[in-house]
Short mmCIF file of C-alpha atoms in Angstrom, two decimals:
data_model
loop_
_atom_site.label_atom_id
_atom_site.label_comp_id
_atom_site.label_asym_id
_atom_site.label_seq_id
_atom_site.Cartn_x
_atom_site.Cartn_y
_atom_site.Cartn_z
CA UNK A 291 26.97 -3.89 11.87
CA UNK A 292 26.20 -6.98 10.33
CA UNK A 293 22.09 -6.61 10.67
CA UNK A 294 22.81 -2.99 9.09
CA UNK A 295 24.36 -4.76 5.83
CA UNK A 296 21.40 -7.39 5.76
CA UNK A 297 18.79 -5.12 6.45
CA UNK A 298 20.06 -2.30 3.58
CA UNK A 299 20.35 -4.92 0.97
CA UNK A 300 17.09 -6.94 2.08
CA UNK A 301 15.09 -3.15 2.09
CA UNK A 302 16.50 -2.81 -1.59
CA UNK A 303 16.20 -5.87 -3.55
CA UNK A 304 13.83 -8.48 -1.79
CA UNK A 305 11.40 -6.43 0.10
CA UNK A 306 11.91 -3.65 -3.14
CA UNK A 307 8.81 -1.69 -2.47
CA UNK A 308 7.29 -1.53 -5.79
CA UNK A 309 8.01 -5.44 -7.08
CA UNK A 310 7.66 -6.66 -4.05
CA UNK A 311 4.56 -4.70 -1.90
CA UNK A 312 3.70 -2.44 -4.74
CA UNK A 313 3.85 0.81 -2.90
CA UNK A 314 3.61 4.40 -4.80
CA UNK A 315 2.58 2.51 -7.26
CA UNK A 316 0.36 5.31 -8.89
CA UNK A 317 3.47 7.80 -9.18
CA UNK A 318 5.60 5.20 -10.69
CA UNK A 319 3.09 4.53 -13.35
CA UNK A 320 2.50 8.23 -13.81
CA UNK A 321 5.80 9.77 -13.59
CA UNK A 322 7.72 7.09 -15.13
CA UNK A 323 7.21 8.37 -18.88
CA UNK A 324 10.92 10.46 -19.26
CA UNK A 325 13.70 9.15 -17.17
CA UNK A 326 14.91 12.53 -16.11
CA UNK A 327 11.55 13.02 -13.93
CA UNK A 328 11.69 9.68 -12.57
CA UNK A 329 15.04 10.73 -10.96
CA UNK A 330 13.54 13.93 -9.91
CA UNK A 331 11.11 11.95 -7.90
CA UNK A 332 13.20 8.88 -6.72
CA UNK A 333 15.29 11.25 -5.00
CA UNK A 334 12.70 13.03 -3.28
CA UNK A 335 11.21 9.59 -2.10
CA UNK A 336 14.19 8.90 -0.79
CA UNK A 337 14.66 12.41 1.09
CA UNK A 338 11.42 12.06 2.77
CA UNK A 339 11.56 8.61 3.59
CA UNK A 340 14.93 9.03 5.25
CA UNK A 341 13.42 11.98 7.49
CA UNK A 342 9.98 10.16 8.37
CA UNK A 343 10.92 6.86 9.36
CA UNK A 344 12.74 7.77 11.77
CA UNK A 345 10.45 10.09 13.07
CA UNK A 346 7.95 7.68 13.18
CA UNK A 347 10.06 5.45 15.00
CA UNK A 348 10.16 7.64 17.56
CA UNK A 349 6.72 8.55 18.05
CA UNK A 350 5.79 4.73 18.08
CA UNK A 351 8.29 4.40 20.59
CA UNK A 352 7.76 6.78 22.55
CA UNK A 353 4.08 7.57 22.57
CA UNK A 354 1.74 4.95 20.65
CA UNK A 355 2.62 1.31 21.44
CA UNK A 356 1.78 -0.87 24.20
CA UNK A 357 3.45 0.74 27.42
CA UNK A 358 5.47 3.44 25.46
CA UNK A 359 3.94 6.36 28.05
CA UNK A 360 5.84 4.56 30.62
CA UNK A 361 8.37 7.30 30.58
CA UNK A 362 5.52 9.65 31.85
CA UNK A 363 5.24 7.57 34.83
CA UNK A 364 4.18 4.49 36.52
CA UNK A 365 0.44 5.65 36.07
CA UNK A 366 0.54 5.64 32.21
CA UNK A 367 1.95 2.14 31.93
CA UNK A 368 -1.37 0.55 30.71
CA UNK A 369 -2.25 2.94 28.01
CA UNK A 370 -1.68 1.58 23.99
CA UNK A 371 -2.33 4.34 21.58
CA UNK A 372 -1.52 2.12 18.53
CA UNK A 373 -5.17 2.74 17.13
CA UNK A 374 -3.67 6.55 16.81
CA UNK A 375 -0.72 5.34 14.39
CA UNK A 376 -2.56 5.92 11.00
CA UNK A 377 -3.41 9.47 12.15
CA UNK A 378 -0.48 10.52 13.72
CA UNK A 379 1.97 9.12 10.90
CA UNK A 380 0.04 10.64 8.07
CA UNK A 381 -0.04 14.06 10.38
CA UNK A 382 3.95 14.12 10.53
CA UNK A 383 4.38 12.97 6.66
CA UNK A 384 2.11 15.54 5.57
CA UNK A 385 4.09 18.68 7.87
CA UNK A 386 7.18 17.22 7.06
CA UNK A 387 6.62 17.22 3.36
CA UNK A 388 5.56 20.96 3.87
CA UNK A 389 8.75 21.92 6.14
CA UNK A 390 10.88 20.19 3.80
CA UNK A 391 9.70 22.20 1.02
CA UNK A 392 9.94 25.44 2.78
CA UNK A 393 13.85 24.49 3.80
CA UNK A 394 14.30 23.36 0.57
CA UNK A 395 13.54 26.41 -1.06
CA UNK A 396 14.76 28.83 0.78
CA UNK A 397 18.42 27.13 1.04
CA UNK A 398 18.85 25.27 -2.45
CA UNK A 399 16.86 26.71 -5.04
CA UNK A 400 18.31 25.08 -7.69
CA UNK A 401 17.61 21.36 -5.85
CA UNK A 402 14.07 22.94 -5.00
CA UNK A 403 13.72 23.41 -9.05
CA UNK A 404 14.30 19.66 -9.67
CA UNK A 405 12.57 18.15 -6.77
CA UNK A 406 10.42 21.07 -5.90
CA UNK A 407 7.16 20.11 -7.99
CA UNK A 408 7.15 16.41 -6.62
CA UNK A 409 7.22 17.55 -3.17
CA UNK A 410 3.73 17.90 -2.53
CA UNK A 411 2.69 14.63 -4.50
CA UNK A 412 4.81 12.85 -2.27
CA UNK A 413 2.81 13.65 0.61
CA UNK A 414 -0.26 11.20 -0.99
CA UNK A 415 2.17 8.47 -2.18
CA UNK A 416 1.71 5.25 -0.34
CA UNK A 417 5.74 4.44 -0.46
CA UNK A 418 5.85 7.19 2.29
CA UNK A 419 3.31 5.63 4.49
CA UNK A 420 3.94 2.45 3.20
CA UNK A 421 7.62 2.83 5.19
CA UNK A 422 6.18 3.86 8.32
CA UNK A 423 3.79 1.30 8.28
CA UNK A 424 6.06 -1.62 7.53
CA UNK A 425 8.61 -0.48 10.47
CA UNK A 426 5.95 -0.39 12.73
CA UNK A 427 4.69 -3.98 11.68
CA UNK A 428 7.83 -5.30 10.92
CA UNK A 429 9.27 -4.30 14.71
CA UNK A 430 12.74 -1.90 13.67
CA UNK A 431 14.59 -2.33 16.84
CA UNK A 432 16.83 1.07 17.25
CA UNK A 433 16.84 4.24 15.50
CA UNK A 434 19.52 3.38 13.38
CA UNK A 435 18.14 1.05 12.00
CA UNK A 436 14.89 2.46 11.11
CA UNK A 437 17.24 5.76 9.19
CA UNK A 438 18.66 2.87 7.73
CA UNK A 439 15.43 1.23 6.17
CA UNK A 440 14.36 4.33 5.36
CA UNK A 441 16.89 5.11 3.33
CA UNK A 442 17.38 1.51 1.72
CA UNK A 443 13.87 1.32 0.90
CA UNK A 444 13.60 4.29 -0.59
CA UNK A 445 17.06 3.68 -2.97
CA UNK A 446 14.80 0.37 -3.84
CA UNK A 447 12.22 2.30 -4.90
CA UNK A 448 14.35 4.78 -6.69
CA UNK A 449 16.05 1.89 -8.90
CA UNK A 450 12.42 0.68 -9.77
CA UNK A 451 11.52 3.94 -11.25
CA UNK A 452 14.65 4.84 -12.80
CA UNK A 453 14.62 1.07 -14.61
CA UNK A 454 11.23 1.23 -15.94
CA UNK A 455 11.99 5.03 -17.44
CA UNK A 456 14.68 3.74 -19.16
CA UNK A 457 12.40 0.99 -20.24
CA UNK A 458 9.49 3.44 -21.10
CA UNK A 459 12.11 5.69 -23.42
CA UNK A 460 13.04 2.73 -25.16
CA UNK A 461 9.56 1.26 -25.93
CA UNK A 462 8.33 4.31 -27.77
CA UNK A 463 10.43 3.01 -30.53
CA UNK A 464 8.53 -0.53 -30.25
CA UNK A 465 5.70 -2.13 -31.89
CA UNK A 466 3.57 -2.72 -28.99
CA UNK A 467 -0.04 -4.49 -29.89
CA UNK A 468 -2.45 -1.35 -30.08
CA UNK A 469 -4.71 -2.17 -26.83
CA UNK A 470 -1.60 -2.26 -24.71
CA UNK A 471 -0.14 0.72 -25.14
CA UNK A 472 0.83 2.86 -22.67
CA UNK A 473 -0.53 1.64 -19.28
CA UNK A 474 -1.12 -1.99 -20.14
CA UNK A 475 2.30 -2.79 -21.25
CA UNK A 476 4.11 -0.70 -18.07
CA UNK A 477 2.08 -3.38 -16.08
CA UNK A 478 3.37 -6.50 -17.93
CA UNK A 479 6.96 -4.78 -17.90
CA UNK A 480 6.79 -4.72 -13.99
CA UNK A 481 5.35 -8.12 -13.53
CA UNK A 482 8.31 -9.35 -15.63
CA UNK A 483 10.73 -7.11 -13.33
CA UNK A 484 9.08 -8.55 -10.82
CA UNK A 485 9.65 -12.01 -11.28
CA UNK A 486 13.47 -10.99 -12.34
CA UNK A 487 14.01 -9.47 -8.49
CA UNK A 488 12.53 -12.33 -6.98
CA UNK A 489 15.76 -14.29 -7.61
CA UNK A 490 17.28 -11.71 -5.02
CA UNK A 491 15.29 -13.63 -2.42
CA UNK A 492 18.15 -16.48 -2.21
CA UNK A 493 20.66 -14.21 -1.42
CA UNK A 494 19.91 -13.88 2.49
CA UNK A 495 18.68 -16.98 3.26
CA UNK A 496 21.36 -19.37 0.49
CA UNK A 497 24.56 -17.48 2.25
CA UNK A 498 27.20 -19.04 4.40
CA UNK A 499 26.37 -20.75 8.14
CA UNK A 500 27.52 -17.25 9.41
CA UNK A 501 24.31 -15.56 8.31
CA UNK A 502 22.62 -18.15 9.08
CA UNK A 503 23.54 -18.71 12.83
CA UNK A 504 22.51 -14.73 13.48
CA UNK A 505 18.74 -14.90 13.53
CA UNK A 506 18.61 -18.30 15.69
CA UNK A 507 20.87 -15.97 18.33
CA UNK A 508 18.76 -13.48 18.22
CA UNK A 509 15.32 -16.12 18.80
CA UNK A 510 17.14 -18.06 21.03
CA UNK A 511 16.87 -15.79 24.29
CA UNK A 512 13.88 -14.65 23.20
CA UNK A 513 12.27 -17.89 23.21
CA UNK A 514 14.34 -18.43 26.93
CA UNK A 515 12.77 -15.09 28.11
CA UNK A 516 8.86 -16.17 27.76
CA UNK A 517 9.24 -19.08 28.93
CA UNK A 518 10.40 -17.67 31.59
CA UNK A 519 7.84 -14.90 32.08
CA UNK A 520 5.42 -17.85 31.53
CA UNK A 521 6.81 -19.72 34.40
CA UNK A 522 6.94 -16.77 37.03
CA UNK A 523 3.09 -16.26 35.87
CA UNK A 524 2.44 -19.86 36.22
CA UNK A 525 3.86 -19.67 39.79
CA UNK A 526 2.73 -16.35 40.61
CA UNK A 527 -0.55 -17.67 39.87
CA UNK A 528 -0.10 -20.69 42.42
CA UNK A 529 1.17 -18.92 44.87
CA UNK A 530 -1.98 -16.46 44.90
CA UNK A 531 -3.97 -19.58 45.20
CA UNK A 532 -2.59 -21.56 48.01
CA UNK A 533 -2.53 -17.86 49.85
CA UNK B 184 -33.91 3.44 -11.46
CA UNK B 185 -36.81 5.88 -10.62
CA UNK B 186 -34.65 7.38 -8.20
CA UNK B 187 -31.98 8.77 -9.78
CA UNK B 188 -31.86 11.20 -12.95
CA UNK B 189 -29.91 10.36 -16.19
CA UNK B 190 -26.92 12.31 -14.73
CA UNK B 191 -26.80 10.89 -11.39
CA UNK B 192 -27.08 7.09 -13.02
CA UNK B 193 -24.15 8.56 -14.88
CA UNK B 194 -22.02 8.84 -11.82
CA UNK B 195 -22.47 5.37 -10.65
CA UNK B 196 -22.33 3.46 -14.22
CA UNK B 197 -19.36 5.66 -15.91
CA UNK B 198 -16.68 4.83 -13.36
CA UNK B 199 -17.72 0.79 -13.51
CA UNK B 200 -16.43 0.39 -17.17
CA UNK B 201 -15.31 3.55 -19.40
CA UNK B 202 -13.86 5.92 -16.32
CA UNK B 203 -12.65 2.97 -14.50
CA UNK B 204 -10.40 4.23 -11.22
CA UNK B 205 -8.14 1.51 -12.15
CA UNK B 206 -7.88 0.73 -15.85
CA UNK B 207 -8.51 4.23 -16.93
CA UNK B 208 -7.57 6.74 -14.21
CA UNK B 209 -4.80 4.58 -12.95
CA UNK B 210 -5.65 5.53 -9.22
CA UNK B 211 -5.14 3.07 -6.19
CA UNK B 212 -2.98 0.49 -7.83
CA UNK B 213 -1.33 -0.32 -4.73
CA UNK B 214 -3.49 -1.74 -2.92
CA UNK B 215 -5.61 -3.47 -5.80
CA UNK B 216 -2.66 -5.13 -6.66
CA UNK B 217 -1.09 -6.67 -3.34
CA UNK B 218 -4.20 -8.09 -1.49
CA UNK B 219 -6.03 -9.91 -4.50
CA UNK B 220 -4.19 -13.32 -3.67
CA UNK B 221 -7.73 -14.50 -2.12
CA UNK B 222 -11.07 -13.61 -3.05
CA UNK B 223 -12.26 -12.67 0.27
CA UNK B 224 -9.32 -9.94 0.87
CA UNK B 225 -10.39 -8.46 -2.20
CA UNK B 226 -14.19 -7.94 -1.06
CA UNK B 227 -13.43 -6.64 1.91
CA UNK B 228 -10.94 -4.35 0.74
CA UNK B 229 -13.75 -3.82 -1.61
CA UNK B 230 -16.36 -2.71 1.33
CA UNK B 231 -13.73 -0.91 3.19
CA UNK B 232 -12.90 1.38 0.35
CA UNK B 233 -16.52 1.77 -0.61
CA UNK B 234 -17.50 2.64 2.94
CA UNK B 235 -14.20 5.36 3.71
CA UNK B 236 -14.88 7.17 -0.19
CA UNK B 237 -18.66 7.24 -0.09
CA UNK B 238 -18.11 8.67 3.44
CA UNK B 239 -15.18 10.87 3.14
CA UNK B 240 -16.76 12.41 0.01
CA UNK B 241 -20.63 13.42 2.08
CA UNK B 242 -18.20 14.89 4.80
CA UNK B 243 -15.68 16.77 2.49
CA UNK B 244 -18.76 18.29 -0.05
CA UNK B 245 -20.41 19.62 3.16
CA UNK B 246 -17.29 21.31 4.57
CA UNK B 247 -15.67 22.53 0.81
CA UNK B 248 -16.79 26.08 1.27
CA UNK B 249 -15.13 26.10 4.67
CA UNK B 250 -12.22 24.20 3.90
CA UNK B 251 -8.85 27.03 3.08
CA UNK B 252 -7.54 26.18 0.00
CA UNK B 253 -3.87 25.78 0.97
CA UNK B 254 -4.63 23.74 4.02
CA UNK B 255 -7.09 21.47 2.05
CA UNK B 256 -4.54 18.71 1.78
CA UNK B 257 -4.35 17.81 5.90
CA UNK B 258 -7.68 18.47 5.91
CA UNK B 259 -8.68 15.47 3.73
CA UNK B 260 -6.31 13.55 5.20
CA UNK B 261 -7.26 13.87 8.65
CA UNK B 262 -10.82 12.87 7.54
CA UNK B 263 -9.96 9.64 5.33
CA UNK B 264 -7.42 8.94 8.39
CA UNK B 265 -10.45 8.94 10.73
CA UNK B 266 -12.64 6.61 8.52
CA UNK B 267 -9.93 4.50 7.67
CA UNK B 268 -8.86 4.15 11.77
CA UNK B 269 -12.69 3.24 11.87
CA UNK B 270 -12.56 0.52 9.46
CA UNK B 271 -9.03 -0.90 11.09
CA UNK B 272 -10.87 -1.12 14.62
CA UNK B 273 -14.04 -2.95 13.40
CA UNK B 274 -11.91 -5.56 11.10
CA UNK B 275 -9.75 -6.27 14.14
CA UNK B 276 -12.91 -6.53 16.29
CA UNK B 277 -14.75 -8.96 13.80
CA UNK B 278 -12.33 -10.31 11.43
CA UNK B 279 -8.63 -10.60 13.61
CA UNK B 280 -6.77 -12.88 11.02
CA UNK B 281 -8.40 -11.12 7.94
CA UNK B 282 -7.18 -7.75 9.23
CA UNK B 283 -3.74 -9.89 10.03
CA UNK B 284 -3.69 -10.77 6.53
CA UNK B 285 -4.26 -7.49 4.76
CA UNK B 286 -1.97 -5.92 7.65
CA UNK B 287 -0.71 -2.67 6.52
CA UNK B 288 -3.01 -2.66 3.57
CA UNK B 289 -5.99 -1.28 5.62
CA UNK B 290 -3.43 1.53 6.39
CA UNK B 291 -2.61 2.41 2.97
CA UNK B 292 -6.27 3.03 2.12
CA UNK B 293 -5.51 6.51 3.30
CA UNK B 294 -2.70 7.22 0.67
CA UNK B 295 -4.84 5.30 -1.66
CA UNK B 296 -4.80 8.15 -4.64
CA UNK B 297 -8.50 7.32 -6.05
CA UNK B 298 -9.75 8.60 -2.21
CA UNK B 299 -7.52 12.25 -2.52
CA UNK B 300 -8.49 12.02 -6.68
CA UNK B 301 -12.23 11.90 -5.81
CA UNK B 302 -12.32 14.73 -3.02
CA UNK B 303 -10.13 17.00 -4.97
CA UNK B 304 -11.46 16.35 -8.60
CA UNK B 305 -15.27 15.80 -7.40
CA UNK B 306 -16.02 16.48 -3.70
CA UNK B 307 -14.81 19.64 -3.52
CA UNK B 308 -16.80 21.06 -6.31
CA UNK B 309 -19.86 19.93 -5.79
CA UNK B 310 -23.17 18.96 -3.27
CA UNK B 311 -23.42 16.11 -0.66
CA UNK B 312 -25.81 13.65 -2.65
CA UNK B 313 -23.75 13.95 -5.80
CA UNK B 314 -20.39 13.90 -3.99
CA UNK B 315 -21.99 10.58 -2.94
CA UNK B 316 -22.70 8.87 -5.93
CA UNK B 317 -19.80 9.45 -7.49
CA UNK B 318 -17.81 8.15 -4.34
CA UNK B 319 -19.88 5.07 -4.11
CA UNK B 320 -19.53 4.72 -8.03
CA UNK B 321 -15.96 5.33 -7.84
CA UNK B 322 -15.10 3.12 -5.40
CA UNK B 323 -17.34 -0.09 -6.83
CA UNK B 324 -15.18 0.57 -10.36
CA UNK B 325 -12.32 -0.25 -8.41
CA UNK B 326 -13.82 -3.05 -6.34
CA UNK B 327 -14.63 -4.80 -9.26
CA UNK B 328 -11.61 -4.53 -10.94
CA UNK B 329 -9.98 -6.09 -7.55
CA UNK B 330 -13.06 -8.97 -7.39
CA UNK B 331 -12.24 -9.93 -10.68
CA UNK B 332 -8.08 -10.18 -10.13
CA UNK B 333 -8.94 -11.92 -6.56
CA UNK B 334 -10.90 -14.25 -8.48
CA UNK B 335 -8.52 -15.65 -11.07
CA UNK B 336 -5.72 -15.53 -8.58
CA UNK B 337 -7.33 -17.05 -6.12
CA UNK B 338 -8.87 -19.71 -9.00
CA UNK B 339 -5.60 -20.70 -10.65
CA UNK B 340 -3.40 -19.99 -7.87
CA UNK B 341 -5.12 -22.41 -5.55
CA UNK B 342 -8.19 -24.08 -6.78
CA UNK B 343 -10.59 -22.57 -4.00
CA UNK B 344 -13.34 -19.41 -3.96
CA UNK B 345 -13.38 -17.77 -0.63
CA UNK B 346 -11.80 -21.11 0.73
CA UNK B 347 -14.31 -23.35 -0.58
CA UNK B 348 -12.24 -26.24 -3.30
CA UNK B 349 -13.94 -25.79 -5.95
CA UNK B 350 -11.56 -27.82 -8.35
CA UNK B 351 -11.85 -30.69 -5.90
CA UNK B 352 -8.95 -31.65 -3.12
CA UNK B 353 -5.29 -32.03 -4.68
CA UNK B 354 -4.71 -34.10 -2.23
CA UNK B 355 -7.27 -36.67 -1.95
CA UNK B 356 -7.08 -36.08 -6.27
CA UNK B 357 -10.93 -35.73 -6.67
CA UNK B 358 -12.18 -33.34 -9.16
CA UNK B 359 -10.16 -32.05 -11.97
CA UNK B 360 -7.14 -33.16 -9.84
CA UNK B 361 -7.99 -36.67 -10.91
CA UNK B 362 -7.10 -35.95 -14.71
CA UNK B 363 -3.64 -34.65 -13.51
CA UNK B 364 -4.65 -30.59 -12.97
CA UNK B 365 -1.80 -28.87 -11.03
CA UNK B 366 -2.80 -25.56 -9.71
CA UNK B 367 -0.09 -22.93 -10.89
CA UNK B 368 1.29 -21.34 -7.62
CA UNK B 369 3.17 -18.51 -9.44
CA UNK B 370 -1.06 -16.87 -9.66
CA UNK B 371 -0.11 -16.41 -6.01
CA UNK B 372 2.96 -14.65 -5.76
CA UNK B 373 2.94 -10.83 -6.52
CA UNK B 374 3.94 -10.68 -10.35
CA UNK B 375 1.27 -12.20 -11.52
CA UNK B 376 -1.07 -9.54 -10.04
CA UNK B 377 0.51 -6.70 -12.29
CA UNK B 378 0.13 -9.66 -15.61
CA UNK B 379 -3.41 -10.03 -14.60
CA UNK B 380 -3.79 -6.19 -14.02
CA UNK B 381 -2.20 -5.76 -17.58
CA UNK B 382 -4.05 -8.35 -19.58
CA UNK B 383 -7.69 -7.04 -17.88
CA UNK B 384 -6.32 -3.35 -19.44
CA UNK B 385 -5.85 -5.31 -22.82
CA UNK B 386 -9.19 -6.79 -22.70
CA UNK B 387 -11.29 -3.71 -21.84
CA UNK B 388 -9.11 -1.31 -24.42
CA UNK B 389 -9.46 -3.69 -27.61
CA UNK B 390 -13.25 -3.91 -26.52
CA UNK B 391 -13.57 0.06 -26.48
CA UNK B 392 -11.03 1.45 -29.03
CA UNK B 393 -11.40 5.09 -28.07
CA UNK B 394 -9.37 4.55 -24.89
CA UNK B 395 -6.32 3.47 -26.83
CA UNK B 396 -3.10 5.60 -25.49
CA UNK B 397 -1.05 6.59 -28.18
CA UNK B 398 2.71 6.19 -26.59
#
């Protein structure tokens, strides 16, 4: 439960997709202008994000990394698809998109009238990849737990957007130096959110000794485990020798 | 240029300065913006990009007439995926920790929105050797817009250019480090990118004052 609750608040505020890996950066820059879009689309990111990870989990688990045809049988052990992610991921974001567009419609019209027109852009926006590829590389251990990053990250992402559409409404009313306007004072806005949600990044690793003492558990038979596969190898090695 | 006509030289030059993918379009700031902590990331990233658009745009302008319209989206994707899985192999191949550094990054290149811009807007309108040029043009607009971030970031983040100490050794205090220069380790973390980003914007639009947004 506890890696759940770290994991949903890390996704959100210190690995927030936008200040902190800028992805989908070129929708939040271009849909960002009226705050009632920028919801339109946050939600949608989220939506998608919460149906691919997991899916992607799954197909890295079961078919692309190192050893995941073992289910297949003994004989498929060796093979490591991973070169196949980018493909594969971008094939499942792009049909998913679709189907969820075609559900979406025919079910909800009046939720396929908000979100509807963002749909298809989200198929192109690097926040969706972006997730897949960061599970992947970041090594999501269960299911759960990739639905759950999914969602989180995309709720981080949402927040960006929806802050810097607020900000966006209130700066028409500004006196912003002439050059700047428009897209070169959105960037210097981030940058300064930015910098504002990098004080999140104390709250994981300032908490209490019971935080703390989690991760080194979760090292500590790791670290037992290859040394111990290094030792059988070591004497598997010596044995095949002296034979 | 004896080569190329008036128009073609247009394709290249245009999207260098006054069509800029970055500045102007505001296409592919994702990746511009997270790997230009060290020079070198940003010219490969550079290459890479200029390699999968110049590419990706030959192969889309000779299939557009084939291509069905509502299907065109996969399509493209499936052939930026390809390049892009190319690229990812030969970086691990020759460059391991480089492609360990710009990790997903290489990835992204196939969501990267000046790649689907170019093959919708240009590619799929017009002929191979055009397609080309503006792909290749296209993608060294944004390369040099991510040289010259890499450049002060790496600069003023940690004194070096592609690794080499330029400023002199902090630690040994030779250089400009002898008359107490600190380098400013903030250039390094990701804010700054999106400051630098925004003050490169400021530059070019007081230069050119027809590219002033109004709101």
């Amino acid at each position: 439960m506890l890696e759940h609750v770290e994991l949903f608040f890390k996704s959100i505020f210190i690995d927030n997709m936008v200040f902190a890996t800028f992805l989908g950066m070129c929708s939040y820059l271009a849909v960002s202008k009226k705050v009632s879009t920028a919801v339109g689309l946050g939600a949608a990111v989220i939506f998608v994000l919460a149906v691919t990870v997991p899916l992607n989990w799954l197909l890295d688990q079961y078919i692309l990394r190192d050893g995941a045809l073992s289910w297949l049988g003994p004989e498929y052990a060796d093979y490591d698809l991973s070169f196949l992610s980018f493909i594969l991921f971008i094939a499942t974001i792009a049909t998913m998109v679709q189907l969820v567009e075609i559900v979406v419609e025919k079910f909800s019209p009046s939720l396929y009238n908000s979100l509807g027109i963002f749909l298809p852009l989200i198929a192109v926006n690097c926040a969706i990849l972006g997730g897949s590829l960061f599970m992947q590389s970041r090594d999501i251990q269960s299911l759960g737990l990739a639905f759950n990053y999914g969602i989180s990250s995309g709720i981080g992402w949402f927040l960006a957007i929806l802050a810097i559409a607020a900000i966006r409404e209130k700066i028409r009313y500004s006196n912003v130096p002439a050059p700047l306007r428009g897209l070169g004072i959105t960037f210097i806005i981030t940058g300064l959110m930015a910098i504002g949600f990098m004080s999140f990044g104390g709250m994981l690793t300032g908490g209490d000794e019971e935080e703390e003492a989690t991760p080194v558990a979760q090292i500590a038979p790791t670290v037992e485990e290859e040394i111990k596969v290094v030792a059988e190898t070591v004497i598997a090695t010596i044995n095949e020798k002296e034979d | 240029m004896g080569l190329l006509s008036k128009k073609d030289q247009k394709l290249i030059l245009d999207p260098l300065a006054d069509d800029n993918p970055i500045t102007i379009q505001v296409l592919g700031i994702c990746s511009a913006l997270a790997i230009t902590a060290q020079l070198k990331a940003s010219i490969v990233m550079a290459i890479s990009v200029i390699f999968v658009l110049g590419i990706g745009n030959v192969v889309i302008s000779l299939m557009r007439n084939i291509i069905p319209s509502k299907i065109r989206i996969i399509v493209q994707l499936i052939v930026v995926a390809t390049l892009v899985i190319i690229v990812d192999q030969v970086l691990k191949a020759y460059a391991y920790t480089l492609s360990k550094e710009l990790s997903v990054f290489v990835g992204l290149i196939i969501t990267n929105c000046i790649i689907m811009g170019r093959f919708e807007a240009f590619a799929l309108g017009n002929g191979p050797w055009r397609s080309f040029l503006d792909g290749i043009g296209n993608a060294l607009g944004y390369g040099v817009i991510l040289i010259i971030v890499g450049f002060f970031r790496e600069l003023l983040g940690s004194g070096t250019l592609l690794g080499i100490k330029v400023l002199g050794d902090p630690i040994e205090l030779t250089g400009l480090y002898k008359y107490g220069y600190e380098n400013n380790g903030f250039m390094l973390l990701s804010p700054m990118a999106l400051i630098v980003v925004g003050l490169i914007i400021w530059v070019q639009r007081s230069r050119n004052k027809a590219l002033i947004e109004e709101n």
